[in-house]
CSV table of C-alpha atoms and ligand atoms in Angstrom, one decimal:
chain,number,residue,atom,x,y,z
A,1,UNK,CA,166.6,259.0,98.5
A,2,UNK,CA,168.1,256.9,95.7
A,3,UNK,CA,167.1,253.4,94.9
A,4,UNK,CA,170.3,252.2,96.2
A,5,UNK,CA,170.1,254.0,99.5
A,6,UNK,CA,166.2,253.4,100.0
A,7,UNK,CA,165.1,251.3,103.0
A,8,UNK,CA,165.6,247.5,102.3
A,9,UNK,CA,164.1,244.8,104.4
A,10,UNK,CA,166.7,243.3,106.9
A,11,UNK,CA,165.9,239.6,106.6
A,12,UNK,CA,163.0,237.9,104.9
A,13,UNK,CA,160.5,237.3,107.9
A,14,UNK,CA,158.2,234.3,107.6
A,15,UNK,CA,154.7,235.1,107.0
A,16,UNK,CA,152.2,233.5,109.4
A,17,UNK,CA,149.2,233.8,106.9
A,18,UNK,CA,149.1,231.5,104.2
A,19,UNK,CA,147.7,231.8,100.7
A,20,UNK,CA,145.3,229.1,101.5
A,21,UNK,CA,143.7,231.2,104.2
A,22,UNK,CA,143.6,234.4,101.9
A,23,UNK,CA,141.9,232.3,98.9
A,24,UNK,CA,139.5,230.7,101.3
A,25,UNK,CA,138.5,233.8,102.8
A,26,UNK,CA,138.0,235.5,99.5
A,27,UNK,CA,135.8,232.6,98.1
A,28,UNK,CA,133.8,232.3,101.2
A,29,UNK,CA,133.0,236.0,101.7
A,30,UNK,CA,132.6,237.0,98.0
A,31,UNK,CA,135.7,238.8,97.4
A,32,UNK,CA,137.3,236.9,94.7
A,33,UNK,CA,135.7,233.6,93.0
A,34,UNK,CA,137.4,231.5,90.5
A,35,UNK,CA,136.0,232.6,87.2
A,36,UNK,CA,133.8,230.2,85.1
A,37,UNK,CA,133.3,228.2,88.2
A,38,UNK,CA,130.1,226.5,87.0
A,39,UNK,CA,132.0,225.4,83.9
A,40,UNK,CA,134.9,223.9,86.0
A,41,UNK,CA,137.0,227.1,85.9
A,42,UNK,CA,139.3,228.6,83.3
A,43,UNK,CA,142.9,228.2,84.6
A,44,UNK,CA,144.1,231.4,86.6
A,45,UNK,CA,141.0,233.7,85.8
A,46,UNK,CA,139.2,235.3,88.6
A,47,UNK,CA,135.9,237.3,89.0
A,48,UNK,CA,135.8,239.8,91.8
A,49,UNK,CA,132.7,239.4,94.1
A,50,UNK,CA,130.4,242.1,95.7
A,51,UNK,CA,132.9,242.7,98.3
A,52,UNK,CA,136.1,242.3,96.0
A,53,UNK,CA,134.8,244.8,93.5
A,54,UNK,CA,134.6,247.5,96.3
A,55,UNK,CA,138.0,246.7,97.6
A,56,UNK,CA,139.3,246.9,94.1
A,57,UNK,CA,137.7,250.2,93.2
A,58,UNK,CA,138.8,251.7,96.5
A,59,UNK,CA,142.5,250.7,95.6
A,60,UNK,CA,142.2,252.2,92.2
A,61,UNK,CA,140.6,255.3,93.6
A,62,UNK,CA,143.2,255.8,96.2
A,63,UNK,CA,145.9,255.6,93.5
A,64,UNK,CA,144.0,258.1,91.3
A,65,UNK,CA,143.3,260.5,94.2
A,66,UNK,CA,147.0,260.5,95.2
A,67,UNK,CA,148.5,260.3,91.6
A,68,UNK,CA,146.1,262.5,89.6
A,69,UNK,CA,143.5,264.3,91.4
A,70,UNK,CA,145.6,265.7,94.4
A,71,UNK,CA,148.6,266.6,92.2
A,72,UNK,CA,149.0,269.8,90.1
A,73,UNK,CA,151.5,268.1,87.7
A,74,UNK,CA,149.4,264.9,86.6
A,75,UNK,CA,146.5,264.6,84.2
A,76,UNK,CA,144.4,261.4,83.6
A,77,UNK,CA,143.6,259.5,80.4
A,78,UNK,CA,141.6,256.4,79.6
A,79,UNK,CA,142.7,255.0,76.2
A,80,UNK,CA,141.2,252.1,74.2
A,81,UNK,CA,142.3,248.6,74.8
A,82,UNK,CA,142.5,248.0,71.2
A,83,UNK,CA,145.2,250.1,69.4
A,84,UNK,CA,146.2,250.3,66.0
A,85,UNK,CA,148.7,247.2,65.3
A,86,UNK,CA,151.6,249.6,64.3
A,87,UNK,CA,151.4,250.7,68.0
A,88,UNK,CA,153.1,247.4,69.0
A,89,UNK,CA,155.5,247.4,66.1
A,90,UNK,CA,156.6,250.9,67.2
A,91,UNK,CA,156.7,250.1,70.9
A,92,UNK,CA,158.9,247.0,70.3
A,93,UNK,CA,156.3,244.7,71.8
A,94,UNK,CA,155.8,242.6,68.5
A,95,UNK,CA,159.5,242.0,68.4
A,96,UNK,CA,160.7,241.9,72.1
A,97,UNK,CA,157.8,241.2,74.3
A,98,UNK,CA,158.6,237.6,74.8
A,99,UNK,CA,159.3,235.1,77.5
A,100,UNK,CA,161.7,232.2,77.1
A,101,UNK,CA,159.4,229.0,77.0
A,102,UNK,CA,160.8,225.5,77.5
A,103,UNK,CA,158.8,222.3,77.2
A,104,UNK,CA,159.4,219.0,79.2
A,105,UNK,CA,159.9,216.2,76.7
A,106,UNK,CA,158.4,213.7,79.3
A,107,UNK,CA,155.4,215.2,81.0
A,108,UNK,CA,154.8,218.0,78.2
A,109,UNK,CA,154.3,220.8,80.8
A,110,UNK,CA,155.6,224.3,79.8
A,111,UNK,CA,157.8,226.6,81.9
A,112,UNK,CA,159.3,230.1,81.7
A,113,UNK,CA,163.0,229.3,81.3
A,114,UNK,CA,163.7,232.1,83.7
A,115,UNK,CA,161.5,231.1,86.5
A,116,UNK,CA,163.1,227.6,86.9
A,117,UNK,CA,166.4,226.7,88.3
A,118,UNK,CA,168.7,223.9,86.7
A,119,UNK,CA,168.0,222.2,83.3
A,120,UNK,CA,165.5,219.6,84.2
A,121,UNK,CA,161.7,219.7,84.5
A,122,UNK,CA,160.8,220.8,87.9
A,123,UNK,CA,157.7,218.6,88.0
A,124,UNK,CA,159.0,215.3,86.8
A,125,UNK,CA,162.8,215.8,86.2
A,126,UNK,CA,162.3,215.0,82.6
A,127,UNK,CA,164.5,216.5,79.8
A,128,UNK,CA,163.7,220.1,78.6
A,129,UNK,CA,163.5,221.6,75.1
A,130,UNK,CA,165.7,224.3,74.0
A,131,UNK,CA,164.2,227.7,75.0
A,132,UNK,CA,162.3,229.5,72.4
A,133,UNK,CA,160.8,233.0,72.5
A,134,UNK,CA,157.1,233.2,73.0
A,135,UNK,CA,155.1,236.3,72.5
A,136,UNK,CA,152.9,237.3,75.3
A,137,UNK,CA,150.5,239.4,73.2
A,138,UNK,CA,147.0,238.0,72.8
A,139,UNK,CA,145.9,238.1,69.1
A,140,UNK,CA,142.5,238.6,67.7
A,141,UNK,CA,140.8,240.0,64.5
A,142,UNK,CA,139.1,243.3,63.9
A,143,UNK,CA,136.0,242.9,61.8
A,144,UNK,CA,134.4,239.9,59.9
A,145,UNK,CA,137.7,238.9,58.0
A,146,UNK,CA,140.1,236.8,59.8
A,147,UNK,CA,143.4,237.3,58.0
A,148,UNK,CA,146.9,239.0,58.7
A,149,UNK,CA,145.5,242.4,57.7
A,150,UNK,CA,142.9,242.5,60.3
A,151,UNK,CA,145.1,241.1,63.2
A,152,UNK,CA,145.1,243.3,66.3
A,153,UNK,CA,146.2,242.7,69.7
A,154,UNK,CA,144.9,243.3,73.2
A,155,UNK,CA,147.2,245.7,75.0
A,156,UNK,CA,149.9,244.2,77.0
A,157,UNK,CA,150.3,247.5,79.1
A,158,UNK,CA,148.4,250.8,79.2
A,159,UNK,CA,151.4,252.9,78.7
A,160,UNK,CA,151.3,252.9,74.8
A,161,UNK,CA,147.9,254.7,74.9
A,162,UNK,CA,149.5,257.3,76.7
A,163,UNK,CA,152.4,257.8,74.3
A,164,UNK,CA,150.1,257.6,71.5
A,165,UNK,CA,148.1,260.5,73.0
A,166,UNK,CA,151.3,262.7,73.8
A,167,UNK,CA,150.5,265.2,71.2
A,168,UNK,CA,146.8,265.3,71.9
A,169,UNK,CA,147.6,266.1,75.6
A,170,UNK,CA,150.0,268.9,74.9
A,171,UNK,CA,147.9,270.4,72.3
A,172,UNK,CA,144.7,270.4,74.3
A,173,UNK,CA,146.0,271.0,77.9
A,174,UNK,CA,148.2,273.7,79.3
A,175,UNK,CA,151.2,271.6,80.5
A,176,UNK,CA,154.7,272.4,81.3
A,177,UNK,CA,157.5,270.0,82.0
A,178,UNK,CA,157.7,268.2,84.3
A,179,UNK,CA,154.2,266.5,84.1
A,180,UNK,CA,152.6,263.1,84.1
A,181,UNK,CA,149.8,261.4,82.3
A,182,UNK,CA,148.1,258.5,84.2
A,183,UNK,CA,145.6,255.8,83.6
A,184,UNK,CA,144.2,252.6,85.0
A,185,UNK,CA,142.7,249.7,83.0
A,186,UNK,CA,143.0,246.2,81.9
A,187,UNK,CA,145.9,244.6,80.2
A,188,UNK,CA,146.4,241.1,78.9
A,189,UNK,CA,149.4,238.9,78.7
A,190,UNK,CA,149.3,235.1,77.6
A,191,UNK,CA,151.7,234.4,80.5
A,192,UNK,CA,153.1,230.8,80.2
A,193,UNK,CA,152.8,230.2,83.8
A,194,UNK,CA,150.1,232.2,85.6
A,195,UNK,CA,149.7,231.3,89.3
A,196,UNK,CA,149.7,232.3,93.0
A,197,UNK,CA,146.0,233.4,92.8
A,198,UNK,CA,145.6,236.9,91.6
A,199,UNK,CA,149.3,237.7,91.6
A,200,UNK,CA,149.8,236.5,87.9
A,201,UNK,CA,146.9,236.2,85.7
A,202,UNK,CA,146.3,236.7,82.0
A,203,UNK,CA,143.9,239.3,82.3
A,204,UNK,CA,144.6,242.0,84.8
A,205,UNK,CA,144.4,245.6,85.7
A,206,UNK,CA,147.3,248.1,85.8
A,207,UNK,CA,147.8,251.6,87.2
A,208,UNK,CA,150.4,253.4,85.1
A,209,UNK,CA,151.7,256.8,85.0
A,210,UNK,CA,154.2,258.4,82.3
A,211,UNK,CA,156.0,261.3,84.0
A,212,UNK,CA,157.6,263.3,81.2
A,213,UNK,CA,160.8,265.2,82.2
A,214,UNK,CA,163.6,267.3,80.4
A,215,UNK,CA,166.0,265.0,78.6
A,216,UNK,CA,168.6,265.5,81.2
A,217,UNK,CA,170.4,262.9,83.2
A,218,UNK,CA,170.4,264.9,86.5
A,219,UNK,CA,166.7,265.8,86.1
A,220,UNK,CA,166.0,262.1,85.1
A,221,UNK,CA,167.8,260.9,88.2
A,222,UNK,CA,166.1,263.2,90.6
A,223,UNK,CA,162.7,262.6,89.6
A,224,UNK,CA,163.4,258.7,89.4
A,225,UNK,CA,164.6,258.9,93.1
A,226,UNK,CA,161.4,261.0,94.0
A,227,UNK,CA,158.9,258.4,92.3
A,228,UNK,CA,160.7,255.4,93.8
A,229,UNK,CA,160.4,256.9,97.3
A,230,UNK,CA,156.9,258.1,96.7
A,231,UNK,CA,155.6,254.7,95.4
A,232,UNK,CA,157.3,252.8,98.2
A,233,UNK,CA,155.7,255.1,100.9
A,234,UNK,CA,152.3,255.0,99.1
A,235,UNK,CA,151.9,251.3,100.0
A,236,UNK,CA,153.0,252.0,103.7
A,237,UNK,CA,150.5,254.8,103.9
A,238,UNK,CA,147.7,252.5,102.9
A,239,UNK,CA,148.7,249.5,105.3
A,240,UNK,CA,151.4,247.7,104.0
A,241,UNK,CA,154.1,247.0,106.6
A,242,UNK,CA,157.3,248.6,105.6
A,243,UNK,CA,159.3,245.4,106.5
A,244,UNK,CA,157.2,243.5,104.1
A,245,UNK,CA,158.5,245.9,101.3
A,246,UNK,CA,161.8,246.1,99.6
A,247,UNK,CA,163.3,247.9,96.6
A,248,UNK,CA,165.1,245.8,93.9
A,249,UNK,CA,167.0,247.5,91.1
A,250,UNK,CA,167.1,245.3,87.9
A,251,UNK,CA,170.3,243.8,86.8
A,252,UNK,CA,171.2,244.9,83.2
A,253,UNK,CA,170.4,241.6,81.7
A,254,UNK,CA,166.8,241.6,83.0
A,255,UNK,CA,165.9,245.0,81.8
A,256,UNK,CA,162.8,245.3,79.3
A,257,UNK,CA,163.6,246.4,75.9
A,258,UNK,CA,162.3,250.1,76.6
A,259,UNK,CA,164.3,250.5,80.0
A,260,UNK,CA,167.4,252.5,80.8
A,261,UNK,CA,167.0,251.4,84.4
A,262,UNK,CA,164.3,249.9,86.6
A,263,UNK,CA,163.7,249.4,90.3
A,264,UNK,CA,161.0,247.2,91.4
A,265,UNK,CA,158.9,247.6,94.8
A,266,UNK,CA,158.7,244.1,96.0
A,267,UNK,CA,156.3,242.6,98.6
A,268,UNK,CA,156.8,239.7,100.8
A,269,UNK,CA,153.9,237.4,99.7
A,270,UNK,CA,153.5,234.0,101.6
A,271,UNK,CA,155.2,232.5,98.7
A,272,UNK,CA,158.2,234.9,98.8
A,273,UNK,CA,159.2,238.3,97.4
A,274,UNK,CA,157.4,239.2,94.3
A,275,UNK,CA,157.0,242.5,92.3
A,276,UNK,CA,154.2,244.9,93.2
A,277,UNK,CA,155.3,247.7,90.9
A,278,UNK,CA,158.1,248.6,88.7
A,279,UNK,CA,159.5,252.0,88.3
A,280,UNK,CA,161.3,252.4,84.8
A,281,UNK,CA,163.3,254.9,83.1
A,282,UNK,CA,162.1,254.8,79.5
A,283,UNK,CA,164.0,257.6,78.2
A,284,UNK,CA,162.5,259.2,75.0
A,285,UNK,CA,162.5,255.3,73.6
A,286,UNK,CA,158.6,255.2,73.3
A,287,UNK,CA,158.1,258.8,71.9
A,288,UNK,CA,161.0,258.4,69.4
A,289,UNK,CA,159.5,255.1,68.1
A,290,UNK,CA,156.1,256.5,67.7
A,291,UNK,CA,157.5,259.6,65.9
A,292,UNK,CA,159.4,257.4,63.4
A,293,UNK,CA,156.4,254.9,62.9
A,294,UNK,CA,153.7,257.5,62.6
A,295,UNK,CA,155.7,260.3,61.0
A,296,UNK,CA,153.9,262.8,63.5
A,297,UNK,CA,155.7,265.3,65.5
A,298,UNK,CA,156.1,264.2,69.0
A,299,UNK,CA,158.2,266.9,70.4
A,300,UNK,CA,157.5,269.3,73.2
A,301,UNK,CA,158.4,273.2,72.9
A,302,UNK,CA,160.5,274.5,75.8
A,303,UNK,CA,159.6,278.2,76.0
A,304,UNK,CA,162.4,279.0,78.2
A,305,UNK,CA,165.1,277.2,76.3
A,306,UNK,CA,163.2,278.0,73.0
A,307,UNK,CA,163.8,274.6,71.6
A,308,UNK,CA,162.0,271.5,70.8
A,309,UNK,CA,162.8,268.0,72.0
A,310,UNK,CA,161.2,264.7,72.8
A,311,UNK,CA,161.0,264.4,76.8
A,312,UNK,CA,162.3,261.6,78.9
A,313,UNK,CA,160.0,259.5,80.8
A,314,UNK,CA,159.9,257.8,84.4
A,315,UNK,CA,157.2,255.2,84.6
A,316,UNK,CA,155.7,254.0,87.9
A,317,UNK,CA,153.6,251.0,86.7
A,318,UNK,CA,151.7,249.1,89.4
A,319,UNK,CA,149.1,246.3,89.1
A,320,UNK,CA,145.7,246.6,90.8
A,321,UNK,CA,145.3,242.9,91.5
A,322,UNK,CA,148.6,242.6,93.0
A,323,UNK,CA,148.2,245.6,95.1
A,324,UNK,CA,144.8,244.3,96.4
A,325,UNK,CA,146.4,241.1,97.3
A,326,UNK,CA,149.2,242.7,99.3
A,327,UNK,CA,146.5,244.9,101.3
A,328,UNK,CA,144.7,241.7,101.9
A,329,UNK,CA,147.7,239.7,103.1
A,330,UNK,CA,149.0,242.4,105.4
A,331,UNK,CA,145.4,243.1,106.6
A,332,UNK,CA,144.8,239.5,107.7
A,333,UNK,CA,145.0,238.7,111.3
A,334,UNK,CA,143.8,236.3,113.9
A,335,UNK,CA,143.2,237.4,117.6
A,336,UNK,CA,141.1,236.4,120.5
A,337,UNK,CA,137.9,238.2,121.4
A,338,UNK,CA,135.9,237.1,124.5
A,339,UNK,CA,137.6,233.9,124.4
A,340,UNK,CA,136.9,233.1,120.9
A,341,UNK,CA,139.3,233.4,117.9
A,342,UNK,CA,138.3,235.8,115.3
A,343,UNK,CA,139.6,236.5,111.6
A,344,UNK,CA,140.0,240.2,111.4
A,345,UNK,CA,140.9,242.2,108.2
A,346,UNK,CA,142.7,245.2,109.5
A,347,UNK,CA,142.2,247.1,106.2
A,348,UNK,CA,142.7,250.8,106.0
A,349,UNK,CA,139.2,252.3,106.5
A,350,UNK,CA,139.6,254.0,103.2
A,351,UNK,CA,140.1,250.7,101.4
A,352,UNK,CA,137.6,248.7,103.3
A,353,UNK,CA,134.8,247.4,100.9
A,354,UNK,CA,131.9,248.3,103.6
A,355,UNK,CA,132.6,251.3,105.9
A,356,UNK,CA,129.8,250.6,108.4
A,357,UNK,CA,127.5,247.8,109.4
A,358,UNK,CA,124.2,248.6,110.9
A,359,UNK,CA,122.7,246.2,113.6
A,360,UNK,CA,119.5,246.3,115.6
A,361,UNK,CA,120.4,244.8,118.9
A,362,UNK,CA,116.9,243.1,119.2
A,363,UNK,CA,114.5,242.3,116.4
A,364,UNK,CA,111.7,244.2,118.1
A,365,UNK,CA,110.7,247.3,120.0
A,366,UNK,CA,111.2,249.2,116.7
A,367,UNK,CA,114.9,248.7,116.6
A,368,UNK,CA,114.9,247.1,113.1
A,369,UNK,CA,113.1,250.0,111.6
A,370,UNK,CA,115.4,252.5,113.4
A,371,UNK,CA,118.4,250.7,112.1
A,372,UNK,CA,117.0,250.8,108.6
A,373,UNK,CA,116.4,254.5,109.0
A,374,UNK,CA,120.0,255.0,110.3
A,375,UNK,CA,121.5,253.2,107.3
A,376,UNK,CA,119.5,255.3,105.0
A,377,UNK,CA,121.1,258.4,106.5
A,378,UNK,CA,124.6,257.1,106.1
A,379,UNK,CA,124.1,255.5,102.5
A,380,UNK,CA,124.6,258.6,100.6
A,381,UNK,CA,128.1,258.9,102.2
A,382,UNK,CA,129.4,255.4,102.8
A,383,UNK,CA,128.9,251.7,101.6
A,384,UNK,CA,126.9,250.0,104.5
A,385,UNK,CA,125.4,246.9,105.2
A,386,UNK,CA,122.6,245.6,107.5
A,387,UNK,CA,122.6,242.5,109.7
A,388,UNK,CA,120.2,241.4,112.3
A,389,UNK,CA,120.7,237.6,112.1
A,390,UNK,CA,122.2,235.9,115.1
A,391,UNK,CA,124.0,237.1,118.4
A,392,UNK,CA,125.5,240.4,118.2
A,393,UNK,CA,128.9,238.9,118.8
A,394,UNK,CA,128.6,236.8,115.7
A,395,UNK,CA,127.3,239.5,113.7
A,396,UNK,CA,130.4,241.8,114.8
A,397,UNK,CA,132.7,238.7,113.8
A,398,UNK,CA,131.1,238.5,110.4
A,399,UNK,CA,132.1,242.1,109.6
A,400,UNK,CA,135.4,241.9,111.2
A,401,UNK,CA,136.3,239.1,108.8
A,402,UNK,CA,135.8,241.3,105.8
A,403,UNK,CA,137.4,244.4,107.3
A,404,UNK,CA,134.3,246.6,107.9
A,405,UNK,CA,135.8,249.4,110.3
A,406,UNK,CA,132.7,250.4,112.0
A,407,UNK,CA,129.7,248.9,113.7
A,408,UNK,CA,126.7,250.8,114.4
A,409,UNK,CA,124.2,249.3,116.9
A,410,UNK,CA,120.7,250.5,117.6
A,411,UNK,CA,119.6,249.4,121.1
A,412,UNK,CA,116.9,250.3,123.9
A,413,UNK,CA,118.8,253.5,124.7
A,414,UNK,CA,118.6,254.6,120.9
A,415,UNK,CA,114.8,254.5,121.0
A,416,UNK,CA,115.0,257.0,124.0
A,417,UNK,CA,117.7,259.4,123.1
A,418,UNK,CA,118.7,258.8,119.3
A,419,UNK,CA,122.3,257.7,120.1
A,420,UNK,CA,123.9,254.5,118.9
A,421,UNK,CA,127.0,252.7,119.8
A,422,UNK,CA,129.9,252.9,117.5
A,423,UNK,CA,132.1,249.9,117.6
A,424,UNK,CA,135.7,249.9,116.5
A,425,UNK,CA,136.8,246.8,114.4
A,426,UNK,CA,140.5,246.9,115.7
A,427,UNK,CA,140.1,247.8,119.3
A,428,UNK,CA,136.5,246.3,119.6
A,429,UNK,CA,136.0,249.4,121.8
A,430,UNK,CA,132.5,251.2,121.7
A,431,UNK,CA,131.6,254.7,122.3
A,432,UNK,CA,128.1,256.3,122.2
A,433,UNK,CA,127.5,258.8,119.5
A,434,UNK,CA,124.2,260.8,118.5
A,435,UNK,CA,122.7,259.7,115.3
A,436,UNK,CA,123.0,263.4,114.1
A,437,UNK,CA,126.8,263.1,114.4
A,438,UNK,CA,127.3,259.8,112.7
A,439,UNK,CA,128.1,261.1,109.2
A,440,UNK,CA,130.7,263.6,110.7
A,441,UNK,CA,132.2,261.1,113.1
A,442,UNK,CA,132.6,258.4,110.5
A,443,UNK,CA,134.0,260.8,107.8
A,444,UNK,CA,136.7,261.9,110.4
A,445,UNK,CA,137.6,258.4,111.5
A,446,UNK,CA,137.8,257.0,107.8
A,447,UNK,CA,140.3,259.7,107.2
A,448,UNK,CA,139.8,260.6,103.5
A,449,UNK,CA,141.9,263.6,104.0
A,450,UNK,CA,144.9,261.7,105.1
B,1,ATP,P1,156.7,240.2,86.3
B,1,ATP,O1,158.0,240.3,86.2
B,1,ATP,O2,155.9,239.7,87.6
B,1,ATP,O3,156.2,239.3,85.0
B,1,ATP,P2,156.6,242.5,84.9
B,1,ATP,O4,157.9,243.2,85.3
B,1,ATP,O5,156.4,242.0,83.4
B,1,ATP,O6,156.0,241.6,86.1
B,1,ATP,P3,155.5,245.1,84.3
B,1,ATP,O7,155.5,245.0,82.9
B,1,ATP,O8,156.6,246.1,85.0
B,1,ATP,O9,155.5,243.7,85.1
B,1,ATP,O10,154.0,245.6,84.7
B,1,ATP,C1,153.7,246.4,85.8
B,1,ATP,C2,152.9,245.9,86.7
B,1,ATP,O11,151.8,245.2,86.2
B,1,ATP,C3,153.5,244.7,87.7
B,1,ATP,O12,154.3,245.4,88.6
B,1,ATP,C4,152.4,244.0,88.2
B,1,ATP,O13,151.9,244.6,89.4
B,1,ATP,C5,151.4,244.1,87.0
B,1,ATP,N1,151.4,242.8,86.3
B,1,ATP,C6,152.2,242.6,85.3
B,1,ATP,N2,151.9,241.4,84.7
B,1,ATP,C7,150.9,240.8,85.5
B,1,ATP,C8,150.1,239.7,85.5
B,1,ATP,N3,150.4,238.7,84.6
B,1,ATP,N4,149.2,239.6,86.5
B,1,ATP,C9,148.9,240.5,87.5
B,1,ATP,N5,149.7,241.7,87.4
B,1,ATP,C10,150.6,241.9,86.5
């Protein structure tokens, strides 16, 4: 399937869920907090709470499992955030990683020129300055002397650490084209207008993979199509609805300085379509540049062709925070259970922060002790929680709201026959399961192997 013929959403459906609902739920339940809250906040920075950190780790782990561990042609890497400043000269980021910035002469607010329509201030209608290029890299100093020679940058993408290690990887691993090198990690961009919660922040996390192929247009095209298709379907496999996704090939004039062609996977957020991931053809741009700036040989020896060349690259580059937000949005649902409206996060069980909640039906008769015992049995395998406060219905609801897929209830019968009830978050249906079979049953129903 080529980018052009891949499934496109028919019409943009309206989202029932609002950002306000998501943001409130995230704050109320310890998924995402505004950062530096006790000092009044620090614009567009966020901290992930006890449940958010689990969800975020699960997103990264799902990506890592599918993009690295389960594949025979991709290896992992974890490079430093601080790279030699020459890296950013070579990569073109010092020169080209800029956004056009305009100021309102009246209210002094700043905007990205390519994000506003018309030539007046979108806030007050005032006159705007001419656009000037603003570099998005964060600068800092290495060591005690703060001068030009010690200036370094926080990486604006993880990709360059992969290119800088190209020779290290091919010299130490037995790799044959085509192969990929993947990494996840923090990146930093001094965005002019961050916003929309965790969609656009200045500190964020990326999941990137550089897939090296023979420098041949047909080979490049077929792997590009493969990765566009693969990445689109990955989101669907973990719960994003297909008609909330679309592919958008970039127009020539919006391509990044390194790209020969890019297709974005876009998601229908409550605020409109926005990029989730970009799949770019970087050609040999990066390896050529690093070879030139470092003087090192960054070629690959092709045994069959008996020739040396610098491979071309297909790069699927995704954002952890945006992906987590998309999963939260598409999981969010409200329905009526026993005459009461409940919020339920229908997260894929593999992504859910907590897999099972353990409840004693009553706070007596040995049930709480038994519940702790059951929890201790499950804890080596799954994230669990324990709750004995309030009616059982209220306790189920509390877990539905944060997407816990399974509830394990210890009741009177448990004390007699060592079985528990296992409740399903989505159907609210319950079945009786022997305690001895719980690990097996939950493993099966979480579906790690899918
Ligand atoms: P945008 O056009 O939205 O600024 P981009 O095209 O600059 O994004 P890429 O350079 O392709 O983004 O980065 C790859 C991925 O990293 C994006 O698809 C997105 O998921 C994530 N990402 C980029 N910038 C941010 C940010 N400021 N906050 C959160 N995630 C980001």
